[in-house]
Amino acid sequence: MNAMMKAAVFVEKGRIELADKPIPDIGPNDALMRITTTTICGTDVHILKGEYPVAKGLTVGHEPVGVIEKLGSAVQGYTEGQRVIAGAICPNFNSYAAQDGVPSQDGSYLVARGLCGCHGYKATAGWRFGNLIDGAQAEYVLVPDAQANLAPIPDGLTDEQVLMCPDIMSTGFKGAENAAIKIGDTVVVFAQGPIGLCATAGARLLGATTVIAVDGNDHRLGIAKKMGADVTLNFHNVDVIDEVMKLTGGKGADSSIEALGTQATFAQAMKVLKPGGTLSSLGVYSEDLTIPLAQFAAGLGDHTIRTALCPGGKERMRRLMNVIAASRLDLGVMVTHHYKLDDIVAAYDLFAHQRDGVLKVAIKPR
């Protein structure tokens, strides 16, 4: 194994470039994964644009699919050469936050460095890859707390089939889970990018019988139909609020899911809700939000607003891969483009500018 590897690193606002970096050394609780496929996320674009701060020189990316190259001495139940994924969120499940039911907010590993309170709660700290440690857009990645975070890939599944599990599928499904969906519900999903499409699929799987997908792109709305949407609304052509009220007889939706991260989509997700409805927010916001007062009923409407960072861990990944293996959902269709790691800059340019019908880009080091 060479001492150096190729990795996509954050240089400065507007620049993510390929560089040579040392292959990581691992500790007893870690694993070294050789990446076979990874991808670019909308959050990576926020990093590229300087809207989400990370350290200069950090390897970006948080969606690893690969093979175990080396195991730490304390990691049991895995073998070198085994095909695995790891969630974008890599908690230490011994932590206070994890045992309190919020492992995605686990910053226990930061306590010793004085970067976190004594009990290890820190917002978004469970997201380590490409945020607080080197990430997956590289030839190799170190997986921390590997015993809890490595998930074996079932036989017969391709890299592309499981590529959405570490983040996009887990996040979209969490949005549906947070929406408190009951059998027979009407759910409106705002934005049909990769996460919104997974939220649409998740809403259908959880029992919603009227899933309304909203977007301004007819191609994405067509894919939303394949993912389980019953109704699609192009906001360029119709008044979305009026249409939802017509479809629900004036009651409003039982739940809404916001999957873009803008003031406009958040406000619309609030406006379509019935009294007592739930707004599930998945967007990454880059400015303050304002809640529309009338639809919020001055705070008296019994509404629930829930935010989320996608769950991680091997059990979450196992369940998501079970959905794929059981043919309940085919997310391989979302991989629209393929690039070599050597061409990562071109892949970012395509994805950031949303050209050529791109949904997800598969990045392969070799």
mmCIF file with all atom_site columns, C-alpha atoms in Angstrom, residues 17 37 49 62 67 116 135 176 220 228 260 277 281 305 319 334 340 353 364:
data_model
loop_
_atom_site.group_PDB
_atom_site.id
_atom_site.type_symbol
_atom_site.label_atom_id
_atom_site.label_alt_id
_atom_site.label_comp_id
_atom_site.label_asym_id
_atom_site.label_entity_id
_atom_site.label_seq_id
_atom_site.pdbx_PDB_ins_code
_atom_site.Cartn_x
_atom_site.Cartn_y
_atom_site.Cartn_z
_atom_site.occupancy
_atom_site.B_iso_or_equiv
_atom_site.pdbx_formal_charge
_atom_site.auth_seq_id
_atom_site.auth_comp_id
_atom_site.auth_asym_id
_atom_site.auth_atom_id
_atom_site.pdbx_PDB_model_num
ATOM 1  C CA . GLU A 1 17  ? -9.264  20.380 -5.525  1.00 0.00 ? 17  GLU A CA 1
ATOM 2  C CA . THR A 1 37  ? -17.518 4.410  -4.757  1.00 0.00 ? 37  THR A CA 1
ATOM 3  C CA . LYS A 1 49  ? -19.535 27.960 -1.587  1.00 0.00 ? 49  LYS A CA 1
ATOM 4  C CA . HIS A 1 62  ? -19.346 11.747 3.776   1.00 0.00 ? 62  HIS A CA 1
ATOM 5  C CA . VAL A 1 67  ? -13.733 -2.543 1.306   1.00 0.00 ? 67  VAL A CA 1
ATOM 6  C CA . CYS A 1 116 ? -17.370 20.265 23.734  1.00 0.00 ? 116 CYS A CA 1
ATOM 7  C CA . GLY A 1 135 ? -13.923 12.475 4.560   1.00 0.00 ? 135 GLY A CA 1
ATOM 8  C CA . ALA A 1 176 ? -40.607 11.033 6.667   1.00 0.00 ? 176 ALA A CA 1
ATOM 9  C CA . ARG A 1 220 ? -37.528 15.477 -11.201 1.00 0.00 ? 220 ARG A CA 1
ATOM 10 C CA . GLY A 1 228 ? -44.173 6.971  -4.850  1.00 0.00 ? 228 GLY A CA 1
ATOM 11 C CA . LEU A 1 260 ? -34.384 22.342 0.193   1.00 0.00 ? 260 LEU A CA 1
ATOM 12 C CA . GLY A 1 277 ? -50.023 19.085 11.521  1.00 0.00 ? 277 GLY A CA 1
ATOM 13 C CA . SER A 1 281 ? -37.471 20.144 8.124   1.00 0.00 ? 281 SER A CA 1
ATOM 14 C CA . ILE A 1 305 ? -41.849 21.549 13.715  1.00 0.00 ? 305 ILE A CA 1
ATOM 15 C CA . ARG A 1 319 ? -32.229 -1.596 7.780   1.00 0.00 ? 319 ARG A CA 1
ATOM 16 C CA . MET A 1 334 ? -30.660 8.313  -8.993  1.00 0.00 ? 334 MET A CA 1
ATOM 17 C CA . LYS A 1 340 ? -13.191 9.172  -11.705 1.00 0.00 ? 340 LYS A CA 1
ATOM 18 C CA . HIS A 1 353 ? -24.633 23.948 -11.419 1.00 0.00 ? 353 HIS A CA 1
ATOM 19 C CA . LYS A 1 364 ? -14.740 6.011  -8.281  1.00 0.00 ? 364 LYS A CA 1
#
